[in-house]
Coordinates of C-alpha atoms in Angstrom, one line a residue:
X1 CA 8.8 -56.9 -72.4
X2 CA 9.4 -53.4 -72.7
X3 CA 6.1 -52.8 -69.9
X4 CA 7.6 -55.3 -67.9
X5 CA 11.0 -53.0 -67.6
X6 CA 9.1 -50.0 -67.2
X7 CA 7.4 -51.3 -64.2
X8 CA 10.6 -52.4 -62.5
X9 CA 12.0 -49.4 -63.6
X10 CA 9.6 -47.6 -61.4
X11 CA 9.3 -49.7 -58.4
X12 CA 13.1 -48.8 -58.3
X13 CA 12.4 -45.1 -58.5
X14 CA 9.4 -45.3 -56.0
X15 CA 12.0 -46.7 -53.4
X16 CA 14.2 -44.8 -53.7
X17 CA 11.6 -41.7 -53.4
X18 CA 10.7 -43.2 -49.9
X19 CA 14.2 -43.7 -49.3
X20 CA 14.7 -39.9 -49.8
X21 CA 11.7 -39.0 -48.4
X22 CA 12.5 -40.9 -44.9
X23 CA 16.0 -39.5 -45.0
X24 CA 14.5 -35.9 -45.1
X25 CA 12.0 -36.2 -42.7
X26 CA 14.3 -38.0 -39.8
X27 CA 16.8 -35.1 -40.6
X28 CA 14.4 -32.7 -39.8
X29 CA 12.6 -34.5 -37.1
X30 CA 16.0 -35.2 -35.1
X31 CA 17.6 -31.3 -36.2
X32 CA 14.2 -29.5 -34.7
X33 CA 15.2 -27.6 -31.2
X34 CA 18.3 -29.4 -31.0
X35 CA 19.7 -27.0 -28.2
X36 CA 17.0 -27.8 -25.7
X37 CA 18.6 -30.5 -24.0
X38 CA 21.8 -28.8 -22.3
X39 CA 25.0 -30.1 -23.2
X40 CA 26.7 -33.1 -21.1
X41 CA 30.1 -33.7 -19.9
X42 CA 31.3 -35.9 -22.8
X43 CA 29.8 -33.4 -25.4
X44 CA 32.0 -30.7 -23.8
X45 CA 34.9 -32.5 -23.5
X46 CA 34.7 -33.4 -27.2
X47 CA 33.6 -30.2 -29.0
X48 CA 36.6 -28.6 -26.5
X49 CA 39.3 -31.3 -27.4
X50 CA 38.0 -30.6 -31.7
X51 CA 38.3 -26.6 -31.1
X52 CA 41.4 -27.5 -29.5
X53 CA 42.7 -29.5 -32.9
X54 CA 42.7 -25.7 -34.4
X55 CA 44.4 -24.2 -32.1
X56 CA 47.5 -26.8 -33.2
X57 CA 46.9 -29.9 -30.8
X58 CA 46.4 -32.3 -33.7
X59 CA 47.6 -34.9 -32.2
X60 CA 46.0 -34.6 -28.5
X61 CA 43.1 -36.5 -30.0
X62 CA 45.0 -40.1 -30.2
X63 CA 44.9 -39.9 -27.0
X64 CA 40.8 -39.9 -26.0
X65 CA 40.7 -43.2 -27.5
X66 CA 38.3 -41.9 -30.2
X67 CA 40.8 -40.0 -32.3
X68 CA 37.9 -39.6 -35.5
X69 CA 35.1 -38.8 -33.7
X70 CA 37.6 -35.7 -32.4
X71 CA 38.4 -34.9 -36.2
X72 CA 34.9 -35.9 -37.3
X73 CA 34.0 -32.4 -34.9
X74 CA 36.7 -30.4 -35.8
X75 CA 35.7 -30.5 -39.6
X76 CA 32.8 -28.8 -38.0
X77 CA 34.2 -26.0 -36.2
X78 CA 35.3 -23.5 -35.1
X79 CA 31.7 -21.4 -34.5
X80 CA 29.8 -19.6 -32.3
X81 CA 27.9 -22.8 -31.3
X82 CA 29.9 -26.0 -31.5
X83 CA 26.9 -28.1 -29.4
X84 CA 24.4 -27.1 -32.3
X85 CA 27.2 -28.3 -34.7
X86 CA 28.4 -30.9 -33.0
X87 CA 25.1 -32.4 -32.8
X88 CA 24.4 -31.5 -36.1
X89 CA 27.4 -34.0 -37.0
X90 CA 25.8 -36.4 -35.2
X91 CA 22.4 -35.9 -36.9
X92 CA 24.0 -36.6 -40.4
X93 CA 25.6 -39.7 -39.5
X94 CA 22.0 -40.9 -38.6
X95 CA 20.9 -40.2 -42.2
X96 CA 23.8 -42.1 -43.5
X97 CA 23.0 -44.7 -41.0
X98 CA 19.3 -44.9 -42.5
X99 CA 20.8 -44.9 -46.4
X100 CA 23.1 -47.8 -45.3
X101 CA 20.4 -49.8 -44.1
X102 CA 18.7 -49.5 -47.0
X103 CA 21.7 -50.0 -49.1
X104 CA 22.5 -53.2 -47.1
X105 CA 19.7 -54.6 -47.5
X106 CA 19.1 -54.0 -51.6
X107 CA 22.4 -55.6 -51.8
X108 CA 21.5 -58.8 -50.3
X109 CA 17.8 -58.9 -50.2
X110 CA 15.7 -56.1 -51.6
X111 CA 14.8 -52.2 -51.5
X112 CA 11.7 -52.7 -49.7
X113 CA 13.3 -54.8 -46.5
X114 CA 15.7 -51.8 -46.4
X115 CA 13.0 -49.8 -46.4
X116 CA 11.2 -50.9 -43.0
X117 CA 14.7 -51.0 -41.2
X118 CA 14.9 -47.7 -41.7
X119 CA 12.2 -46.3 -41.1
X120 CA 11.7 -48.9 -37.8
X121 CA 15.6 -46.9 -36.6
X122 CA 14.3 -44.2 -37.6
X123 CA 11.1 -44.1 -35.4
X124 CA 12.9 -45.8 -32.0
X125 CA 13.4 -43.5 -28.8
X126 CA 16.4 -44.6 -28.7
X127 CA 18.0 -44.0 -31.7
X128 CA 16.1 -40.7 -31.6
X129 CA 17.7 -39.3 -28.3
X130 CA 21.1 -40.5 -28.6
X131 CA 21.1 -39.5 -32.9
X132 CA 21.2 -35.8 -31.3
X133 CA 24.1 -35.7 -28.9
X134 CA 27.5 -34.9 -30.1
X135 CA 29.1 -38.0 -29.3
X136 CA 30.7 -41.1 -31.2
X137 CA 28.0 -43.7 -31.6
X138 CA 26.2 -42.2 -34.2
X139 CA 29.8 -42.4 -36.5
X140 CA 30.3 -45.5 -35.1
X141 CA 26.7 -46.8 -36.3
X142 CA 27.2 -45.1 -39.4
X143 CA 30.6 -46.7 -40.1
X144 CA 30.3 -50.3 -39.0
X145 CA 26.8 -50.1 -41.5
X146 CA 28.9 -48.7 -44.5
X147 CA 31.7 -51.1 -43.8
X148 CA 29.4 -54.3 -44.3
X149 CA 27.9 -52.2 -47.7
X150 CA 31.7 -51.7 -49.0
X151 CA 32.6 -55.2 -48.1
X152 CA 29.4 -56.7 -49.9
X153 CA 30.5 -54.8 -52.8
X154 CA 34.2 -55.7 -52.9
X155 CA 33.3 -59.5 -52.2
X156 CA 31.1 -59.2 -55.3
X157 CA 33.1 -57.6 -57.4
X158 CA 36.9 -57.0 -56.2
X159 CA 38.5 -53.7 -57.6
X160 CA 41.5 -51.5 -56.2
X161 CA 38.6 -48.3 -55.5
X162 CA 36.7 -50.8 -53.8
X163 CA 39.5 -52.1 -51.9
X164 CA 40.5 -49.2 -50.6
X165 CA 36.9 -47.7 -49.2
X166 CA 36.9 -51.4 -47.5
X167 CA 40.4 -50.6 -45.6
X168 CA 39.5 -47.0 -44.9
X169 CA 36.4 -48.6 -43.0
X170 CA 38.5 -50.9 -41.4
X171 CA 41.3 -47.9 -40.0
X172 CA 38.3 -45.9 -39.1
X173 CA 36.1 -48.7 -36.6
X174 CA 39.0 -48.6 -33.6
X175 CA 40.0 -45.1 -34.2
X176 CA 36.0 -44.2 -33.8
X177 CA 36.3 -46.3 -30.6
X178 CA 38.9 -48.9 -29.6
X179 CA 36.4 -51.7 -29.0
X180 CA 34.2 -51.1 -32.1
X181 CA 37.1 -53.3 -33.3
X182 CA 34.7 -56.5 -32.7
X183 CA 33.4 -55.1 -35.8
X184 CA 35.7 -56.2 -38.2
X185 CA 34.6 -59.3 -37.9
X186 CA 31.3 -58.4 -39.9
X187 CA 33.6 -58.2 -43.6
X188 CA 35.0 -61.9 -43.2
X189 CA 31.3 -63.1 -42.6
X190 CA 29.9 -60.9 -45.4
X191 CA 32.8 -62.2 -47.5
X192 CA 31.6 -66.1 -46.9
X193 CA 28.3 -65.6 -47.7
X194 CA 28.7 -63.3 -51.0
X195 CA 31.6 -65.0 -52.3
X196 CA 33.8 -67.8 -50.4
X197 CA 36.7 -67.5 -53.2
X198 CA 37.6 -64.0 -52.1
X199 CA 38.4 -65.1 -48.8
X200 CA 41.8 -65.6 -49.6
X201 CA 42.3 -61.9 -50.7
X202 CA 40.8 -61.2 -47.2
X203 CA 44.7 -60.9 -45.9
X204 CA 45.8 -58.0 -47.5
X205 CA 43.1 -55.3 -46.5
X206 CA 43.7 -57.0 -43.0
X207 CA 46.9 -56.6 -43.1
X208 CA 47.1 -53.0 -44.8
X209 CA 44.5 -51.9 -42.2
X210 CA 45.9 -53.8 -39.4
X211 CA 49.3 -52.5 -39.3
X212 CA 48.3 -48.9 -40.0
X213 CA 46.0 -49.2 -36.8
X214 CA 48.9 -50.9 -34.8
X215 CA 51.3 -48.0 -35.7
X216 CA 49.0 -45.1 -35.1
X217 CA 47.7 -46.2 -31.9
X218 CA 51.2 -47.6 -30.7
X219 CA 52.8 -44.6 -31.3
X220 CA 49.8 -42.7 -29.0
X221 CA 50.1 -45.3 -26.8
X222 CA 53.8 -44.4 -26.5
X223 CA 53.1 -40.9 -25.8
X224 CA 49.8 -40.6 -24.4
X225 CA 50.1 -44.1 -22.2
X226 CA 46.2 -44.5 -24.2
X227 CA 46.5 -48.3 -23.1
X228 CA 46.6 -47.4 -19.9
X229 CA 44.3 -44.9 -19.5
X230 CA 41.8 -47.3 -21.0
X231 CA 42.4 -49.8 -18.5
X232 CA 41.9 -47.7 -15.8
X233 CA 38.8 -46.5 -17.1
X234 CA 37.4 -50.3 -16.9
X235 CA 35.6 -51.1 -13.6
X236 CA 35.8 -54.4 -11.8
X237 CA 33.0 -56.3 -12.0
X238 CA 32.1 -55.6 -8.2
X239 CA 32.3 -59.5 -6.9
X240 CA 30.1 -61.3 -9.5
X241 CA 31.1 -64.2 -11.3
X242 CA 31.7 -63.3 -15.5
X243 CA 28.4 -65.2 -16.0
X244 CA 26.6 -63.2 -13.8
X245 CA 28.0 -60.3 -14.9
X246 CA 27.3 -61.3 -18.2
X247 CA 23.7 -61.8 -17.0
X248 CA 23.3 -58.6 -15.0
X249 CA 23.9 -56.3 -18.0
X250 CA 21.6 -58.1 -20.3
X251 CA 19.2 -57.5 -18.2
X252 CA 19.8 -53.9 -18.2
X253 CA 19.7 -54.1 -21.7
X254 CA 16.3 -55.5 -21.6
X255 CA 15.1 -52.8 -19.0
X256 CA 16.4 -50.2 -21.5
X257 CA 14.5 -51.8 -24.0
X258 CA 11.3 -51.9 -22.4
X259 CA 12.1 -47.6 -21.6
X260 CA 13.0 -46.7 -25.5
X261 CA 11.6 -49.2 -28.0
X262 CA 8.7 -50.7 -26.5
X263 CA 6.8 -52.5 -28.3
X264 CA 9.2 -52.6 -31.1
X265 CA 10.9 -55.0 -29.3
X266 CA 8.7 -57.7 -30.1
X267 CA 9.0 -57.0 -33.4
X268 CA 12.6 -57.4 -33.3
X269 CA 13.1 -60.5 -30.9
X270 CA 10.4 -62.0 -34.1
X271 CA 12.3 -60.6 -36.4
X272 CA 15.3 -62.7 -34.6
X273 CA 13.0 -65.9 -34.6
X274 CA 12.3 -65.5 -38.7
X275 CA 16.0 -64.8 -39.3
X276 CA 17.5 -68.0 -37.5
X277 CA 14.6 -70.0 -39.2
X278 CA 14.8 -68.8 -42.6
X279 CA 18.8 -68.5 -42.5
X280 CA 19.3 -66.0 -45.7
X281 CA 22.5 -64.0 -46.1
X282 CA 20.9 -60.9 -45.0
X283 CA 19.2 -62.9 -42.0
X284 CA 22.6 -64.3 -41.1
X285 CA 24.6 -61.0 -41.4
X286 CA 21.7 -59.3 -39.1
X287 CA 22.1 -61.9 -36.2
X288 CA 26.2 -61.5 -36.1
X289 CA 25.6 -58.1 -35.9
X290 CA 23.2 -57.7 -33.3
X291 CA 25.9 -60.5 -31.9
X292 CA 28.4 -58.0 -32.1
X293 CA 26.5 -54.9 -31.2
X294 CA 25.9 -56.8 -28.1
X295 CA 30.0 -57.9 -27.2
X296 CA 30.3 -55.0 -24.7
X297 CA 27.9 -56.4 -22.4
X298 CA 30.7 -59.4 -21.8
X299 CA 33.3 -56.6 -20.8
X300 CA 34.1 -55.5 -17.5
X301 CA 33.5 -51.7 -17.5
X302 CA 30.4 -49.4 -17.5
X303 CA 28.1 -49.4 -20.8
X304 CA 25.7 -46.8 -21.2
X305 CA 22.6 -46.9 -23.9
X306 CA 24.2 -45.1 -26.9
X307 CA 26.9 -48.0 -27.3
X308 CA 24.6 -49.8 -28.7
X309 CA 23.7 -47.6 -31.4
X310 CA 25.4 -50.2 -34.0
X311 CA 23.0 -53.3 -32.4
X312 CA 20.0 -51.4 -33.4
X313 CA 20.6 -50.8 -37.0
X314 CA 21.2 -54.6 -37.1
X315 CA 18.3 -55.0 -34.7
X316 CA 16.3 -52.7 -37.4
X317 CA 17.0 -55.4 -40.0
X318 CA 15.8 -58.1 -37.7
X319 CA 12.5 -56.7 -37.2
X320 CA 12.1 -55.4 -41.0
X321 CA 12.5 -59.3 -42.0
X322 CA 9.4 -60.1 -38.9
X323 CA 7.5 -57.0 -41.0
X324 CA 8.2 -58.4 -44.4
X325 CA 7.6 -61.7 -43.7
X326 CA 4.1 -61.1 -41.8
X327 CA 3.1 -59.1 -45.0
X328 CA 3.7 -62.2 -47.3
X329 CA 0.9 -63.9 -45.5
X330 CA -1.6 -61.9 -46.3
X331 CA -2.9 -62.3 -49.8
X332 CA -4.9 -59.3 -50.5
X333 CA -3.2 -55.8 -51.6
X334 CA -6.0 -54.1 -49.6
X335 CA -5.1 -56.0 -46.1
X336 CA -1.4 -55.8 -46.5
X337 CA -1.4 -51.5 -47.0
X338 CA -3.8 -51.6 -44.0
X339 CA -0.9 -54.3 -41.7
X340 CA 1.5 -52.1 -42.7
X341 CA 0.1 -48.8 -42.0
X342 CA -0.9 -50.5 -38.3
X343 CA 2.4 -51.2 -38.1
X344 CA 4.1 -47.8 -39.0
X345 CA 1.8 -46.3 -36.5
X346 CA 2.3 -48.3 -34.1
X347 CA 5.6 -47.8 -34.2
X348 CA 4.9 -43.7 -35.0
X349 CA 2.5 -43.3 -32.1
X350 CA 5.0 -43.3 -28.9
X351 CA 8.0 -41.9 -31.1
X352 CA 5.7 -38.5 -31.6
X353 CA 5.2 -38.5 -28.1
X354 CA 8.8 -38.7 -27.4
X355 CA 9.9 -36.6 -29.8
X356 CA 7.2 -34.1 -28.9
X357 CA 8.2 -34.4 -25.2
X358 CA 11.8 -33.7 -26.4
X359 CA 10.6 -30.6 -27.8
X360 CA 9.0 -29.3 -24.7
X361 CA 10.9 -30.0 -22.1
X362 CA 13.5 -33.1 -22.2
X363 CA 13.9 -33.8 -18.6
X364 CA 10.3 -35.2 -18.4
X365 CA 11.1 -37.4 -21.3
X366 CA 11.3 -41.2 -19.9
X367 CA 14.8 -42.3 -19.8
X368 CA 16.6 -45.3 -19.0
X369 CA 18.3 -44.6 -15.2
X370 CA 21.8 -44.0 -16.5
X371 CA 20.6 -41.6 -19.1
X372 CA 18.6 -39.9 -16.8
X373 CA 21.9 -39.5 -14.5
X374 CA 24.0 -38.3 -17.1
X375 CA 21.8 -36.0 -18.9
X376 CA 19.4 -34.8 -16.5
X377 CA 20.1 -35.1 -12.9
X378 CA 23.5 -36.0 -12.0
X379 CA 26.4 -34.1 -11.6
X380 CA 27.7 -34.8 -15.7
X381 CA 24.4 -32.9 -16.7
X382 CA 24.1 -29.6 -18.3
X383 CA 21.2 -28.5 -16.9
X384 CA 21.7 -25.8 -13.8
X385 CA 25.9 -25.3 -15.5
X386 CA 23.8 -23.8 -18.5
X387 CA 21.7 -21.5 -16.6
X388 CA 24.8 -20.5 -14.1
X389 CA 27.5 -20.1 -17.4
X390 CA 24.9 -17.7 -18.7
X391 CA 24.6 -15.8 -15.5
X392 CA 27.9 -15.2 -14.4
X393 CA 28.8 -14.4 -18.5
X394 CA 26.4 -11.4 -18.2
X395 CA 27.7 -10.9 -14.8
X396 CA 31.0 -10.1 -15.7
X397 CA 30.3 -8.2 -18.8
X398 CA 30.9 -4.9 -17.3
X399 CA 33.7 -5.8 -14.9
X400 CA 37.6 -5.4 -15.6
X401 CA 39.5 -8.1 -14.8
X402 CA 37.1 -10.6 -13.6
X403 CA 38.0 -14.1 -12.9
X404 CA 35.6 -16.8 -13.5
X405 CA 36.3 -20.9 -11.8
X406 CA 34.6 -24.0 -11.9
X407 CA 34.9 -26.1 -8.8
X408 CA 36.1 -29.2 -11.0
X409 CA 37.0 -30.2 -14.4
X410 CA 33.3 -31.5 -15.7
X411 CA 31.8 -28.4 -14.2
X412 CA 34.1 -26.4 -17.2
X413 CA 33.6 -28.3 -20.1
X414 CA 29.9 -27.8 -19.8
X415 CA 30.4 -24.2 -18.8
X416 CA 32.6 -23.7 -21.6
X417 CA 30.1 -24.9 -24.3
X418 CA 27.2 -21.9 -23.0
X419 CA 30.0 -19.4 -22.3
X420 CA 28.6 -15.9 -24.2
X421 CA 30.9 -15.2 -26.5
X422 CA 30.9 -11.7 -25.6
X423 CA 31.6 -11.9 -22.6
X424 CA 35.5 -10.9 -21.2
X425 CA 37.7 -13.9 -20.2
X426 CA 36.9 -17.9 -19.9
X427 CA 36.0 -20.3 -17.6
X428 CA 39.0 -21.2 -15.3
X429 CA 39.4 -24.4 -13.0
X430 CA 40.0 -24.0 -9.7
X431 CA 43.4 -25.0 -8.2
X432 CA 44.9 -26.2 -11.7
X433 CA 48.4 -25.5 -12.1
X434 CA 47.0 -23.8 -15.6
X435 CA 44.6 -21.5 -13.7
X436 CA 45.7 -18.8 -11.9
X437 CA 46.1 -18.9 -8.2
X438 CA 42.6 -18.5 -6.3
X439 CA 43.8 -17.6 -3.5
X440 CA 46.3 -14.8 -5.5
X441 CA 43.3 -13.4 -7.4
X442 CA 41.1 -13.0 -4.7
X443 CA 43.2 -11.0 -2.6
X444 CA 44.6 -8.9 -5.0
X445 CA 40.4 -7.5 -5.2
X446 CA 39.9 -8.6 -8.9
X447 CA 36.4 -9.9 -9.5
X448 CA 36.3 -13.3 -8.7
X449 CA 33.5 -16.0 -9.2
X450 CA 33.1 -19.7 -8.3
X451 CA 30.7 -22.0 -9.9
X452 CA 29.9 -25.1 -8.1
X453 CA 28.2 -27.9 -8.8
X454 CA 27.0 -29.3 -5.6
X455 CA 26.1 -32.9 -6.4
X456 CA 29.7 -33.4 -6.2
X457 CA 31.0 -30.4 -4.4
X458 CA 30.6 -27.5 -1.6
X459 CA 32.6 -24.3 -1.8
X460 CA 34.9 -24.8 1.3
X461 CA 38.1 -22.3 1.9
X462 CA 38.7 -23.5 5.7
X463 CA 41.6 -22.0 6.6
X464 CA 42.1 -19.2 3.9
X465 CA 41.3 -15.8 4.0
X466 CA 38.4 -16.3 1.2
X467 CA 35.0 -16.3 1.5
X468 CA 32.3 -17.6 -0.3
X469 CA 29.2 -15.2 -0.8
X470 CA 26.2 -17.1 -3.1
X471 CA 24.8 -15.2 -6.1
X472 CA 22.8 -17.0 -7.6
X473 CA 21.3 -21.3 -7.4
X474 CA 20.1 -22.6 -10.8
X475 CA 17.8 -26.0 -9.5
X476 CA 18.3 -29.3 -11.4
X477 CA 15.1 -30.9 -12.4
X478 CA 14.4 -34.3 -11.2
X479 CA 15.5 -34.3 -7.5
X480 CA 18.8 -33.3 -9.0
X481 CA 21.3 -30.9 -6.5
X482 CA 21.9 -27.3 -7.7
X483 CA 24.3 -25.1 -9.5
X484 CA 25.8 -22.2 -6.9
X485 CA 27.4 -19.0 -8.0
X486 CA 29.5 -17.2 -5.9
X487 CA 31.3 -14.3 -5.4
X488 CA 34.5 -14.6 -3.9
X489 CA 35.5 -11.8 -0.9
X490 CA 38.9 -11.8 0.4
X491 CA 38.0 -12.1 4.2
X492 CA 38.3 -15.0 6.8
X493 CA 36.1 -18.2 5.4
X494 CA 33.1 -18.6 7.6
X495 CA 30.9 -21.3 6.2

């Protein structure tokens, strides 16, 4: 008896060694040259809106329609280098991500199933690239994964502590991002399957969580019109039917797919087949997820490939159940170290070459399309504002007075996250009623500089007496348009 507890006693142990040893090793794998994919749009305008938060706007944030995220990066600041912290952020939440997995599925199934779906997220592309920008998908993942934990453990075993982690999840999924909401869902099915006579006590974290949501966002609503800001950020769905709609972004989801987890993907889709055959709990809760995960594709704005950070943990599950079950057919030891060690590599195998890639130089790394427009080649891309922020930072160094622009609004967030901090003065945006006049500063002989970012605009004066005169073009890589800086002359534009 007592050999039979020591033995369990250290399978426990030697889980939760792999456990810590996976945790550490993702950290550093996803933490190593963090800064050498530039910084993008959305990072800029979030790591600016959490500086902002100490500079007394505490509560501009309600307004971005991901209010926690913006707090979640002001814990973090201020410093020198908010991308490397920001992203930093983001990093951690991966690890938490990977210890709710496991934690999920100990709870309903056992340590080593929680085990492969982490280390299967762990070892996707797509987790891997998306785990180290400074945006709100990695929180989200994080969150909706600890919020089916707590609500496992509450169902099992109500208690007030308990209670209150499970509506502290639920306040946080909407105020991470408005439509992570579908998520709450996910409690009322883990509820049913751990313990139908808790159902009834379902109402009053609901509620609790409900109206504290409701009041919060009302009252931004109220001031910041957030509603409406989020309906005009939703695109029409261009003349299709909803159906086809519906079937057009699936299929970008499966061409993403094929890009970033090829051929994990077969894994999970027989992961999918072995959970709606077998039907256990965890099986169940993995499908609704994934189910969930998927909800945006039915809506009718743009998705890009980090929303569905929160589908792939499930997804993870899905294909550790395909792993665990294909073990259980083979009989000897021997054979089953040697399936599984096939299988880690070839999952391992095309992760090292992306992460190595990522190392060397990101913009060769293969991307889905929209991920190669928004972080390599298009006009929301750091790379070419990086090199130009730098330049015109040393530029100005010696000069009294100078007066930096951007040509337009994403142009400046970027430009402000790779500003030197040395260097006199900030990054201003041209023709804002906050900047100061162009047309005033240039005349008056005061340094003045324009960056432009030409994918989406040309340095035109016509009619004013200012006159572009190019420094200095920092190229884009992948066919993308370049970065100008100029120096602005007060004579007669001639373009």
């Amino acid at each position: 008896m007592n050999r039979h507890n020591f033995n369990h006693q250290s399978l426990i142990t030697n889980h939760q060694l792999g456990l810590l040893a996976l945790l550490l090793a993702s950290f550093a794998l996803r933490l190593h040259a963090l800064l050498q994919l530039p910084g993008f749009v959305d990072e800029g305008n979030h790591l600016l809106w959490a500086a902002e938060v100490w500079q007394g706007r505490v509560i501009f944030p309600f307004s971005t329609a991901k209010p926690l995220e913006i707090f979640f990066l002001a814990a973090l600041m201020p410093f020198r280098t908010p991308l490397w912290v920001g992203r930093l952020g983001s990093v951690l939440m991966g690890t938490v991500t990977l210890a709710g997995l496991w934690a999920v599925a100990r709870q309903w199934s056992g340590a080593r199933i929680g085990l492969w779906a982490a280390a299967l997220y762990a070892l996707t592309p797509w987790t891997f690239f998306h785990e180290r920008t400074a945006v709100a998908d990695p929180l989200l993942a994080a969150t909706v994964i600890l919020a089916v934990w707590v609500a496992g453990a509450w169902a099992a075993r109500p208690s007030r502590r308990r209670g209150l982690a499970f509506v502290l999840c639920l306040i946080a999924l909407p105020l991470i991002k408005l439509n992570a909401i579908v998520f709450a869902a996910l409690p009322l099915l883990v509820t049913a399957l751990e313990n139908k006579n808790s159902l009834a006590r379902l109402w009053l974290p609901y509620a609790f969580a409900g109206g504290a949501v409701t009041v919060v966002l009302g009252a931004a609503s109220l001031r910041y019109n957030v509603l409406g800001e989020i309906v005009d950020r939703a695109e029409s769905v261009g003349g299709l039917s909803w159906p086809q709609y519906v079937i057009s972004n699936l299929g970008e989801i499966a061409r993403w797919s094929l890009v970033y987890i090829d051929p994990l993907w077969i894994v999970i889709v027989a992961g999918a087949a072995v959970a709606l055959v077998r039907r256990t709990p965890l099986a169940t809760l993995s499908l609704a997820g994934c189910a969930l995960g998927l909800a945006h594709v039915a809506l009718p704005a743009a998705m890009y490939p980090r929303y569905f950070l929160p589908a792939l943990a499930f997804a993870s599950l899905l294909a550790a159940h395909a792993v665990a079950f294909g073990l259980t057919l083979i009989s000897a030891r021997a054979l089953r170290r040697i399936a599984g060690a096939t299988i880690l590599f070839s999952a391992g195998w095309p992760f090292a070459a992306f992460a190595a890639q990522a190392y060397r130089d990101p913009a060769a790394l293969p991307l889905a399309d929209l991920d190669r427009m928004q972080h390599v080649a298009g006009w929301p891309s750091g790379y070419g504002i990086r090199e130009a922020a730098a330049f015109t930072g040393r530029l100005i160094a010696g000069e009294s007075g100078a007066v930096v622009y951007a040509n337009n609004l994403a142009t400046q967030v970027v430009a402000w996250l790779y500003w030197p901090p040395d260097s006199p003065g900030k990054v201003d945006l041209a023709w804002s009623s906050d900047s100061p006049d162009i047309v005033g500063v240039v005349a008056s002989g005061r340094p003045t500089y324009l960056i432009v970012d030409t994918t989406r605009d040309t340095a035109d004066f016509f009619g004013l007496t200012v006159n572009p005169r190019e420094m200095a073009r920092f190229e884009r890589p992948a066919g993308g348009k370049p970065v100008i800086v100029y120096q602005l002359i007060a004579e007669p534009f001639a373009p």
